[in-house]
Structure formats: C-alpha cells, structure tokens
Amino acid sequence: MSTLAANALGVAGSGLQDVAASEASLRRFLHGLPGVDQVGLEARAATLGTRSIKTTAKAYAIDLAISMIDLTTLEGADTVGKVRALCTKGRTPDPTDPTTPRVAAICVYPDMVATAKAALQGTDIQVASVATAFPAGRAALPVKLADTADAVAAGADEIDMVIDRGAFLSGRYLDVFNEIVAVKEACKRPDGTYAHLKVIFETGELQTYDNVRRASWLAMLAGADFIKTSTGKVAVNATPPVTLLMLEAVRDFRAQTGVQVGVKPAGGIKTTKDAMKYLVMVNETLGDDWLTPHWFRFGASSLLNDLLMQRQKLTTGRYSGPDYVTVD
C-alpha cells in the first residue's frame, strides 16, 4: 500500500497496510472477502423498505433528506445561468419557507466550479465536481489527474471520480487502486488539505454483488472519503440492495480500521418514499453516526422537488403540486 493511502486511512496496525503490496496480494484479499448472499441481501433490503415513517418522524426525515442532497446538473447544455439558478435553489429550496434546510452540495462539471463557488459564497454548501473523464472514465491517467487538479484549483470542495470499470472487470485491481490513490493526491490543495474524494463504481456495470463488495473495499483501502453507486448516466443506477451492501462494507471497514467512510447512492431516487427507504436502511445498518450530510448523500435533483411538495403538505395540510416548486 502506498504511503499516501496508508497515512490517509490510518490503516497502519489494522493488518491491511500490506494488502496492496502487489497485484497478487490485493487479489487474494478482495477474493477472500465473504461471498454475498444474494437472497438474504435482497430480502433484507425489501424488508427495510416496508418500514413506515409518519408525523413528526416523517417531518424530521424530510428535512434530513433535503440536507443530504447533492443537487446536480451534468449536461452538455449546462450554462452559467443554469448553474447559478441551481445554486439559488440549493441556498433557498423553498422561497416561501425560510426554515427549509439547504442542500449539502451543488455538483457540476469542472468548468462550472468557479461559477458555483461564487454563487454559493457565504454558505456552507459544498461545491462538488465530477472528474476523471466522467462518466465513462475512458481517458489516460494524466488527463484524469489534470481534470481533477483543475477542479480543485477552481475551488471544488469535493471530487466525484469514476473508476476504470474495464480494468476492474479484467481483474487489474492494482491499476484501479493506484489510480484512486493518484486522484486522491491530485485533490491536494496548496495548504496541504484535500478535497473530499467520492469514488463512483457504476454498480450497474459491475455485474455481481461480489464485485460491488470488492470495489467498495478497494476504494476504501485506496483512500476514498465516500463510495458512490453510480453516475446516473446508465440504465441501472442506485438500488436498495446495492446500497445496503455498500453500507455494510463501510460498517465493516470502520470496525477493522477505525476509519469512517461515507456512502452516496445516486441515480433513480426520485420520490420522498424512496428517500425514506434509504434513510431507514442507513439507520438500521449504521446508526446515527452516518445519519448526517457529512457521511451520507443522495445524488439526485428531481428528488428535491418531491421532498419540498411533501414538506409543504405536512406544513399546510395541502398538497401544492409540482407547479409550486421551481423546475431545474
């Protein structure tokens, strides 16, 4: 394991510091992880999804979910005006109710980081930027590192990178590990601090639950601050079973190393009911330690509007409908 990864994670003394000493040792470790019980995993995720949250608990959960959103625009047609408007919505999700929480972050492409940073000045909303040739990740390492460094230099607080799924599925685990370590180093600022690194697996392309578990441990060993399901750009994005598996991975990783890593499901989470299922899953699997925006995020945009409509209904007793929230 590189000095950077070992120091960043504090895994010295955990028995994991030599895991990435070679391709063989890393493969041996990842393939030695317990196999995933598919039936058990899917059944538990389904059971947790049936829990009902009502009244004051629901109001609390809605506000918590809003505060965990990475409000995102990642389109080729993005403009300065669109990013500024999104930042305004993140700062004041419901202009009619100043008690509405702000979102956790605004997520944009690297060339829009400076715009978002300026628009969010004076708030604690983070600016997140996708990098490393998002979403496919098909670029040479120097290009990926330059992409990351440019976003950090522009003021990005967080970097969302994509792993090389081709390398991972080919069994070139050490290549993937070393790339994450290198991107983590590219997140370093002149003052010695680091932008937080979220590592995206694109779980819909990883084929098996066992691969999701291996990717989770691989990313955490390499220094990920967050592990993230998806880019939102493929047919299959976040699902409850995959997210539950990743939650279990960060739980087990902290138990072994003492290091806490965040989780971000992204793509396909559109309704308040969906968000409640994920919050129940976090609470039941990890407890209060992860029930904050610092450790759990939703990668979503349309979700915010539904949360706002449900919040208005709880406050006023009336369901306002989509015409009473802004369109992203």
CSV table of C-alpha atoms in Angstrom, one decimal:
chain,number,residue,atom,x,y,z
A,1,MET,CA,0.0,0.0,0.0
A,2,SER,CA,1.3,3.5,-0.8
A,3,THR,CA,2.3,5.8,2.0
A,4,LEU,CA,-0.4,8.3,0.9
A,5,ALA,CA,-3.1,5.7,1.2
A,6,ALA,CA,-1.9,4.3,4.5
A,7,ASN,CA,-1.5,7.7,6.0
A,8,ALA,CA,-4.8,9.0,4.7
A,9,LEU,CA,-6.7,6.0,6.1
A,10,GLY,CA,-4.7,5.4,9.2
A,11,VAL,CA,-4.7,1.6,8.5
A,12,ALA,CA,-1.3,1.0,10.0
A,13,GLY,CA,-1.8,-1.6,12.6
A,14,SER,CA,-5.1,-2.8,11.2
A,15,GLY,CA,-3.5,-5.7,9.3
A,16,LEU,CA,-4.4,-4.1,6.0
A,17,GLN,CA,-1.3,-2.0,5.3
A,18,ASP,CA,0.3,-4.6,3.0
A,19,VAL,CA,-2.8,-5.6,1.2
A,20,ALA,CA,-1.9,-3.6,-1.9
A,21,ALA,CA,1.8,-4.5,-1.9
A,22,SER,CA,1.3,-6.5,-5.2
A,23,GLU,CA,-1.4,-7.5,-7.6
A,24,ALA,CA,-1.4,-11.0,-6.1
A,25,SER,CA,-1.9,-9.8,-2.5
A,26,LEU,CA,-4.6,-7.4,-3.4
A,27,ARG,CA,-6.4,-10.1,-5.5
A,28,ARG,CA,-6.1,-12.5,-2.6
A,29,PHE,CA,-7.6,-10.1,-0.2
A,30,LEU,CA,-10.5,-9.0,-2.4
A,31,HIS,CA,-11.4,-12.5,-3.4
A,32,GLY,CA,-11.1,-13.6,0.2
A,33,LEU,CA,-13.9,-11.3,1.3
A,34,PRO,CA,-17.1,-13.3,2.2
A,35,GLY,CA,-19.4,-14.0,-0.7
A,36,VAL,CA,-22.6,-12.1,-0.8
A,37,ASP,CA,-25.8,-14.0,0.0
A,38,GLN,CA,-27.9,-12.5,-2.8
A,39,VAL,CA,-31.2,-13.9,-1.5
A,40,GLY,CA,-30.5,-12.6,2.0
A,41,LEU,CA,-29.3,-9.2,0.9
A,42,GLU,CA,-32.3,-8.6,-1.4
A,43,ALA,CA,-34.8,-9.9,1.3
A,44,ARG,CA,-33.3,-7.6,4.0
A,45,ALA,CA,-33.4,-4.6,1.6
A,46,ALA,CA,-37.0,-5.3,0.8
A,47,THR,CA,-38.0,-5.7,4.4
A,48,LEU,CA,-36.3,-2.4,5.4
A,49,GLY,CA,-38.2,-0.8,2.5
A,50,THR,CA,-41.6,-1.6,4.2
A,51,ARG,CA,-40.9,0.4,7.4
A,52,SER,CA,-43.4,3.3,7.8
A,53,ILE,CA,-42.4,6.8,8.9
A,54,LYS,CA,-45.2,9.2,9.9
A,55,THR,CA,-45.9,12.5,11.5
A,56,THR,CA,-43.0,14.2,13.4
A,57,ALA,CA,-40.6,11.4,12.4
A,58,LYS,CA,-41.5,12.0,8.7
A,59,ALA,CA,-41.0,15.8,9.0
A,60,TYR,CA,-37.6,15.2,10.5
A,61,ALA,CA,-36.7,12.7,7.8
A,62,ILE,CA,-37.8,15.0,5.0
A,63,ASP,CA,-35.6,17.8,6.4
A,64,LEU,CA,-32.7,15.4,6.8
A,65,ALA,CA,-33.0,14.1,3.3
A,66,ILE,CA,-33.1,17.7,1.9
A,67,SER,CA,-29.9,18.5,3.8
A,68,MET,CA,-28.2,15.4,2.3
A,69,ILE,CA,-28.9,16.2,-1.4
A,70,ASP,CA,-26.1,16.8,-3.9
A,71,LEU,CA,-28.1,19.0,-6.3
A,72,THR,CA,-26.7,18.1,-9.7
A,73,THR,CA,-26.6,19.3,-13.2
A,74,LEU,CA,-24.3,17.4,-15.5
A,75,GLU,CA,-25.5,18.1,-19.1
A,76,GLY,CA,-23.7,19.2,-22.2
A,77,ALA,CA,-26.1,22.1,-22.4
A,78,ASP,CA,-25.3,23.4,-19.0
A,79,THR,CA,-24.8,27.2,-18.9
A,80,VAL,CA,-23.6,29.7,-16.4
A,81,GLY,CA,-27.2,30.9,-15.9
A,82,LYS,CA,-28.4,27.3,-15.2
A,83,VAL,CA,-25.7,26.7,-12.6
A,84,ARG,CA,-26.4,30.0,-10.9
A,85,ALA,CA,-30.1,29.2,-10.8
A,86,LEU,CA,-29.4,25.7,-9.3
A,87,CYS,CA,-27.2,27.3,-6.7
A,88,THR,CA,-30.0,29.7,-5.8
A,89,LYS,CA,-32.3,26.8,-5.4
A,90,GLY,CA,-29.8,25.0,-3.2
A,91,ARG,CA,-29.5,28.0,-1.0
A,92,THR,CA,-33.2,28.6,-0.7
A,93,PRO,CA,-35.1,25.4,-1.8
A,94,ASP,CA,-38.4,26.8,-0.8
A,95,PRO,CA,-38.6,30.7,-1.0
A,96,THR,CA,-41.9,30.6,0.8
A,97,ASP,CA,-40.5,28.9,3.8
A,98,PRO,CA,-37.1,30.1,5.2
A,99,THR,CA,-37.0,27.2,7.6
A,100,THR,CA,-36.4,24.8,4.8
A,101,PRO,CA,-32.8,23.3,5.1
A,102,ARG,CA,-30.2,24.0,2.4
A,103,VAL,CA,-28.9,21.1,0.3
A,104,ALA,CA,-25.5,19.6,1.1
A,105,ALA,CA,-23.7,20.3,-2.2
A,106,ILE,CA,-24.1,21.5,-5.8
A,107,CYS,CA,-22.5,19.1,-8.2
A,108,VAL,CA,-21.2,20.4,-11.6
A,109,TYR,CA,-18.6,19.8,-14.3
A,110,PRO,CA,-15.1,21.2,-13.6
A,111,ASP,CA,-15.6,24.2,-15.9
A,112,MET,CA,-18.6,25.3,-13.8
A,113,VAL,CA,-16.9,25.0,-10.4
A,114,ALA,CA,-15.8,28.7,-10.3
A,115,THR,CA,-19.4,29.8,-11.2
A,116,ALA,CA,-20.9,27.6,-8.5
A,117,LYS,CA,-18.3,28.7,-5.9
A,118,ALA,CA,-19.1,32.3,-6.5
A,119,ALA,CA,-22.8,31.8,-6.3
A,120,LEU,CA,-22.6,29.9,-3.0
A,121,GLN,CA,-20.2,32.3,-1.3
A,122,GLY,CA,-21.2,32.9,2.4
A,123,THR,CA,-22.9,29.5,2.7
A,124,ASP,CA,-21.7,26.1,3.9
A,125,ILE,CA,-23.0,24.4,0.8
A,126,GLN,CA,-20.2,22.4,-0.8
A,127,VAL,CA,-19.2,22.5,-4.4
A,128,ALA,CA,-18.7,19.1,-5.9
A,129,SER,CA,-17.2,18.4,-9.3
A,130,VAL,CA,-17.2,15.2,-11.3
A,131,ALA,CA,-13.8,14.5,-12.8
A,132,THR,CA,-11.6,11.7,-14.3
A,133,ALA,CA,-13.4,11.8,-17.7
A,134,PHE,CA,-16.8,11.4,-16.2
A,135,PRO,CA,-19.0,9.4,-16.9
A,136,ALA,CA,-17.1,6.7,-18.9
A,137,GLY,CA,-13.7,7.3,-17.4
A,138,ARG,CA,-12.1,6.4,-20.7
A,139,ALA,CA,-9.0,8.7,-20.7
A,140,ALA,CA,-5.3,8.4,-19.9
A,141,LEU,CA,-4.3,8.9,-16.3
A,142,PRO,CA,-2.5,12.3,-16.9
A,143,VAL,CA,-5.8,13.6,-18.4
A,144,LYS,CA,-7.8,12.4,-15.4
A,145,LEU,CA,-5.3,13.9,-12.9
A,146,ALA,CA,-5.4,17.2,-14.8
A,147,ASP,CA,-9.2,17.2,-14.8
A,148,THR,CA,-9.1,16.7,-11.0
A,149,ALA,CA,-6.5,19.3,-10.3
A,150,ASP,CA,-8.3,21.9,-12.4
A,151,ALA,CA,-11.5,21.4,-10.5
A,152,VAL,CA,-9.7,21.6,-7.1
A,153,ALA,CA,-7.8,24.7,-8.3
A,154,ALA,CA,-11.2,26.3,-9.2
A,155,GLY,CA,-12.4,25.8,-5.7
A,156,ALA,CA,-14.1,22.3,-5.7
A,157,ASP,CA,-14.6,21.1,-2.1
A,158,GLU,CA,-15.4,17.5,-3.3
A,159,ILE,CA,-14.4,15.4,-6.3
A,160,ASP,CA,-16.5,12.6,-7.7
A,161,MET,CA,-14.3,10.3,-9.7
A,162,VAL,CA,-15.2,7.2,-11.7
A,163,ILE,CA,-13.2,4.0,-11.5
A,164,ASP,CA,-11.9,2.3,-14.6
A,165,ARG,CA,-14.6,-0.5,-14.8
A,166,GLY,CA,-12.8,-2.1,-17.7
A,167,ALA,CA,-9.7,-2.6,-15.5
A,168,PHE,CA,-11.7,-3.7,-12.5
A,169,LEU,CA,-13.7,-6.3,-14.5
A,170,SER,CA,-10.5,-7.5,-16.1
A,171,GLY,CA,-9.1,-8.2,-12.6
A,172,ARG,CA,-6.5,-5.4,-12.8
A,173,TYR,CA,-7.3,-4.4,-9.2
A,174,LEU,CA,-3.9,-2.8,-8.5
A,175,ASP,CA,-4.3,-0.5,-11.5
A,176,VAL,CA,-7.7,0.7,-10.1
A,177,PHE,CA,-6.2,1.1,-6.7
A,178,ASN,CA,-3.2,3.1,-7.9
A,179,GLU,CA,-5.5,5.3,-10.0
A,180,ILE,CA,-7.6,6.2,-6.9
A,181,VAL,CA,-4.5,6.9,-4.9
A,182,ALA,CA,-3.2,9.2,-7.7
A,183,VAL,CA,-6.5,11.0,-7.9
A,184,LYS,CA,-6.6,11.4,-4.2
A,185,GLU,CA,-3.1,13.1,-4.4
A,186,ALA,CA,-4.5,15.4,-7.2
A,187,CYS,CA,-7.1,16.5,-4.7
A,188,LYS,CA,-4.4,18.1,-2.5
A,189,ARG,CA,-4.6,21.9,-2.1
A,190,PRO,CA,-1.6,24.2,-1.7
A,191,ASP,CA,-2.3,24.5,2.0
A,192,GLY,CA,-1.9,20.7,2.4
A,193,THR,CA,-5.6,19.9,2.8
A,194,TYR,CA,-7.5,17.7,0.5
A,195,ALA,CA,-10.8,18.0,-1.4
A,196,HIS,CA,-13.0,15.1,-0.3
A,197,LEU,CA,-12.9,12.2,-2.8
A,198,LYS,CA,-16.1,10.3,-3.8
A,199,VAL,CA,-15.3,7.2,-5.8
A,200,ILE,CA,-18.1,6.1,-8.2
A,201,PHE,CA,-18.3,2.4,-9.1
A,202,GLU,CA,-21.1,2.5,-11.7
A,203,THR,CA,-22.6,-0.6,-9.9
A,204,GLY,CA,-25.0,-1.3,-12.8
A,205,GLU,CA,-21.9,-2.3,-14.8
A,206,LEU,CA,-20.2,-4.4,-12.1
A,207,GLN,CA,-22.3,-7.4,-12.9
A,208,THR,CA,-22.4,-9.1,-9.4
A,209,TYR,CA,-22.8,-8.2,-5.8
A,210,ASP,CA,-19.5,-9.8,-5.0
A,211,ASN,CA,-17.9,-7.2,-7.4
A,212,VAL,CA,-19.7,-4.4,-5.6
A,213,ARG,CA,-18.3,-5.6,-2.2
A,214,ARG,CA,-14.8,-5.9,-3.7
A,215,ALA,CA,-15.0,-2.4,-5.3
A,216,SER,CA,-16.1,-0.9,-2.0
A,217,TRP,CA,-13.1,-2.3,-0.1
A,218,LEU,CA,-10.7,-1.5,-2.9
A,219,ALA,CA,-11.8,2.2,-2.9
A,220,MET,CA,-11.7,2.5,0.8
A,221,LEU,CA,-8.3,1.0,1.0
A,222,ALA,CA,-7.1,3.5,-1.6
A,223,GLY,CA,-8.3,6.5,0.4
A,224,ALA,CA,-11.9,7.2,-0.7
A,225,ASP,CA,-13.8,9.6,1.6
A,226,PHE,CA,-17.1,8.4,0.1
A,227,ILE,CA,-18.1,5.4,-2.0
A,228,LYS,CA,-20.8,6.2,-4.6
A,229,THR,CA,-23.1,3.8,-6.5
A,230,SER,CA,-23.5,5.4,-9.9
A,231,THR,CA,-23.1,8.3,-12.4
A,232,GLY,CA,-26.8,8.4,-13.1
A,233,LYS,CA,-25.9,8.1,-16.8
A,234,VAL,CA,-26.6,4.3,-17.3
A,235,ALA,CA,-29.8,2.2,-17.3
A,236,VAL,CA,-29.3,0.8,-13.8
A,237,ASN,CA,-28.2,3.2,-11.1
A,238,ALA,CA,-28.7,3.1,-7.3
A,239,THR,CA,-30.8,0.2,-5.9
A,240,PRO,CA,-31.6,-0.6,-2.3
A,241,PRO,CA,-29.7,-4.0,-2.3
A,242,VAL,CA,-26.5,-2.5,-3.7
A,243,THR,CA,-26.7,0.5,-1.3
A,244,LEU,CA,-27.3,-1.9,1.6
A,245,LEU,CA,-24.2,-3.9,0.6
A,246,MET,CA,-22.1,-0.7,0.5
A,247,LEU,CA,-23.4,0.4,3.9
A,248,GLU,CA,-22.4,-3.0,5.3
A,249,ALA,CA,-18.9,-2.5,3.7
A,250,VAL,CA,-18.3,0.9,5.3
A,251,ARG,CA,-19.5,-0.5,8.7
A,252,ASP,CA,-17.1,-3.5,8.5
A,253,PHE,CA,-14.3,-1.2,7.3
A,254,ARG,CA,-14.6,1.1,10.3
A,255,ALA,CA,-14.8,-1.9,12.6
A,256,GLN,CA,-11.5,-3.1,11.2
A,257,THR,CA,-9.6,0.1,10.7
A,258,GLY,CA,-11.3,2.8,12.8
A,259,VAL,CA,-11.8,4.9,9.6
A,260,GLN,CA,-15.3,6.1,8.7
A,261,VAL,CA,-16.2,6.4,5.0
A,262,GLY,CA,-19.4,8.0,3.6
A,263,VAL,CA,-21.9,6.5,1.1
A,264,LYS,CA,-23.7,8.1,-1.7
A,265,PRO,CA,-26.5,6.4,-3.7
A,266,ALA,CA,-27.1,8.2,-7.0
A,267,GLY,CA,-29.5,8.0,-9.9
A,268,GLY,CA,-33.1,6.8,-9.9
A,269,ILE,CA,-34.0,8.1,-6.4
A,270,LYS,CA,-36.9,10.4,-7.3
A,271,THR,CA,-39.6,10.4,-4.5
A,272,THR,CA,-39.8,11.1,-0.8
A,273,LYS,CA,-40.9,7.5,-0.3
A,274,ASP,CA,-37.6,6.3,-2.0
A,275,ALA,CA,-35.5,8.6,0.2
A,276,MET,CA,-37.3,7.4,3.4
A,277,LYS,CA,-36.3,3.8,2.5
A,278,TYR,CA,-32.7,4.7,2.2
A,279,LEU,CA,-32.7,6.6,5.5
A,280,VAL,CA,-34.2,3.7,7.3
A,281,MET,CA,-31.5,1.5,5.7
A,282,VAL,CA,-28.8,3.8,7.0
A,283,ASN,CA,-30.3,4.0,10.5
A,284,GLU,CA,-30.8,0.2,10.8
A,285,THR,CA,-27.4,-0.7,9.4
A,286,LEU,CA,-25.1,2.1,10.6
A,287,GLY,CA,-27.0,4.1,13.2
A,288,ASP,CA,-26.8,7.8,14.0
A,289,ASP,CA,-23.1,8.1,13.1
A,290,TRP,CA,-23.9,8.1,9.4
A,291,LEU,CA,-27.2,10.0,9.5
A,292,THR,CA,-25.6,13.3,8.6
A,293,PRO,CA,-24.7,15.1,5.3
A,294,HIS,CA,-21.1,14.6,6.2
A,295,TRP,CA,-21.4,10.8,5.8
A,296,PHE,CA,-24.5,10.2,3.6
A,297,ARG,CA,-25.7,11.9,0.5
A,298,PHE,CA,-28.3,11.5,-2.2
A,299,GLY,CA,-27.2,12.1,-5.8
A,300,ALA,CA,-30.4,13.5,-7.1
A,301,SER,CA,-32.1,16.5,-8.5
A,302,SER,CA,-35.8,15.6,-9.1
A,303,LEU,CA,-35.9,14.2,-5.6
A,304,LEU,CA,-35.7,17.7,-4.1
A,305,ASN,CA,-39.0,18.8,-5.7
A,306,ASP,CA,-40.9,15.9,-4.3
A,307,LEU,CA,-39.4,16.4,-0.8
A,308,LEU,CA,-40.5,20.1,-1.0
A,309,MET,CA,-44.0,19.2,-2.0
A,310,GLN,CA,-44.3,16.6,0.8
A,311,ARG,CA,-42.9,19.2,3.3
A,312,GLN,CA,-45.4,21.8,2.2
A,313,LYS,CA,-48.2,19.2,2.7
A,314,LEU,CA,-47.1,18.5,6.2
A,315,THR,CA,-46.8,22.2,7.0
A,316,THR,CA,-50.0,23.4,5.4
A,317,GLY,CA,-52.2,20.3,5.2
A,318,ARG,CA,-52.5,20.8,1.4
A,319,TYR,CA,-50.6,19.1,-1.4
A,320,SER,CA,-49.4,22.0,-3.6
A,321,GLY,CA,-48.3,20.1,-6.6
A,322,PRO,CA,-45.4,20.5,-9.0
A,323,ASP,CA,-46.4,24.0,-10.2
A,324,TYR,CA,-45.4,25.3,-6.8
A,325,VAL,CA,-41.8,24.3,-6.9
A,326,THR,CA,-39.1,25.5,-9.3
A,327,VAL,CA,-38.2,23.4,-12.3
A,328,ASP,CA,-34.4,22.6,-12.5
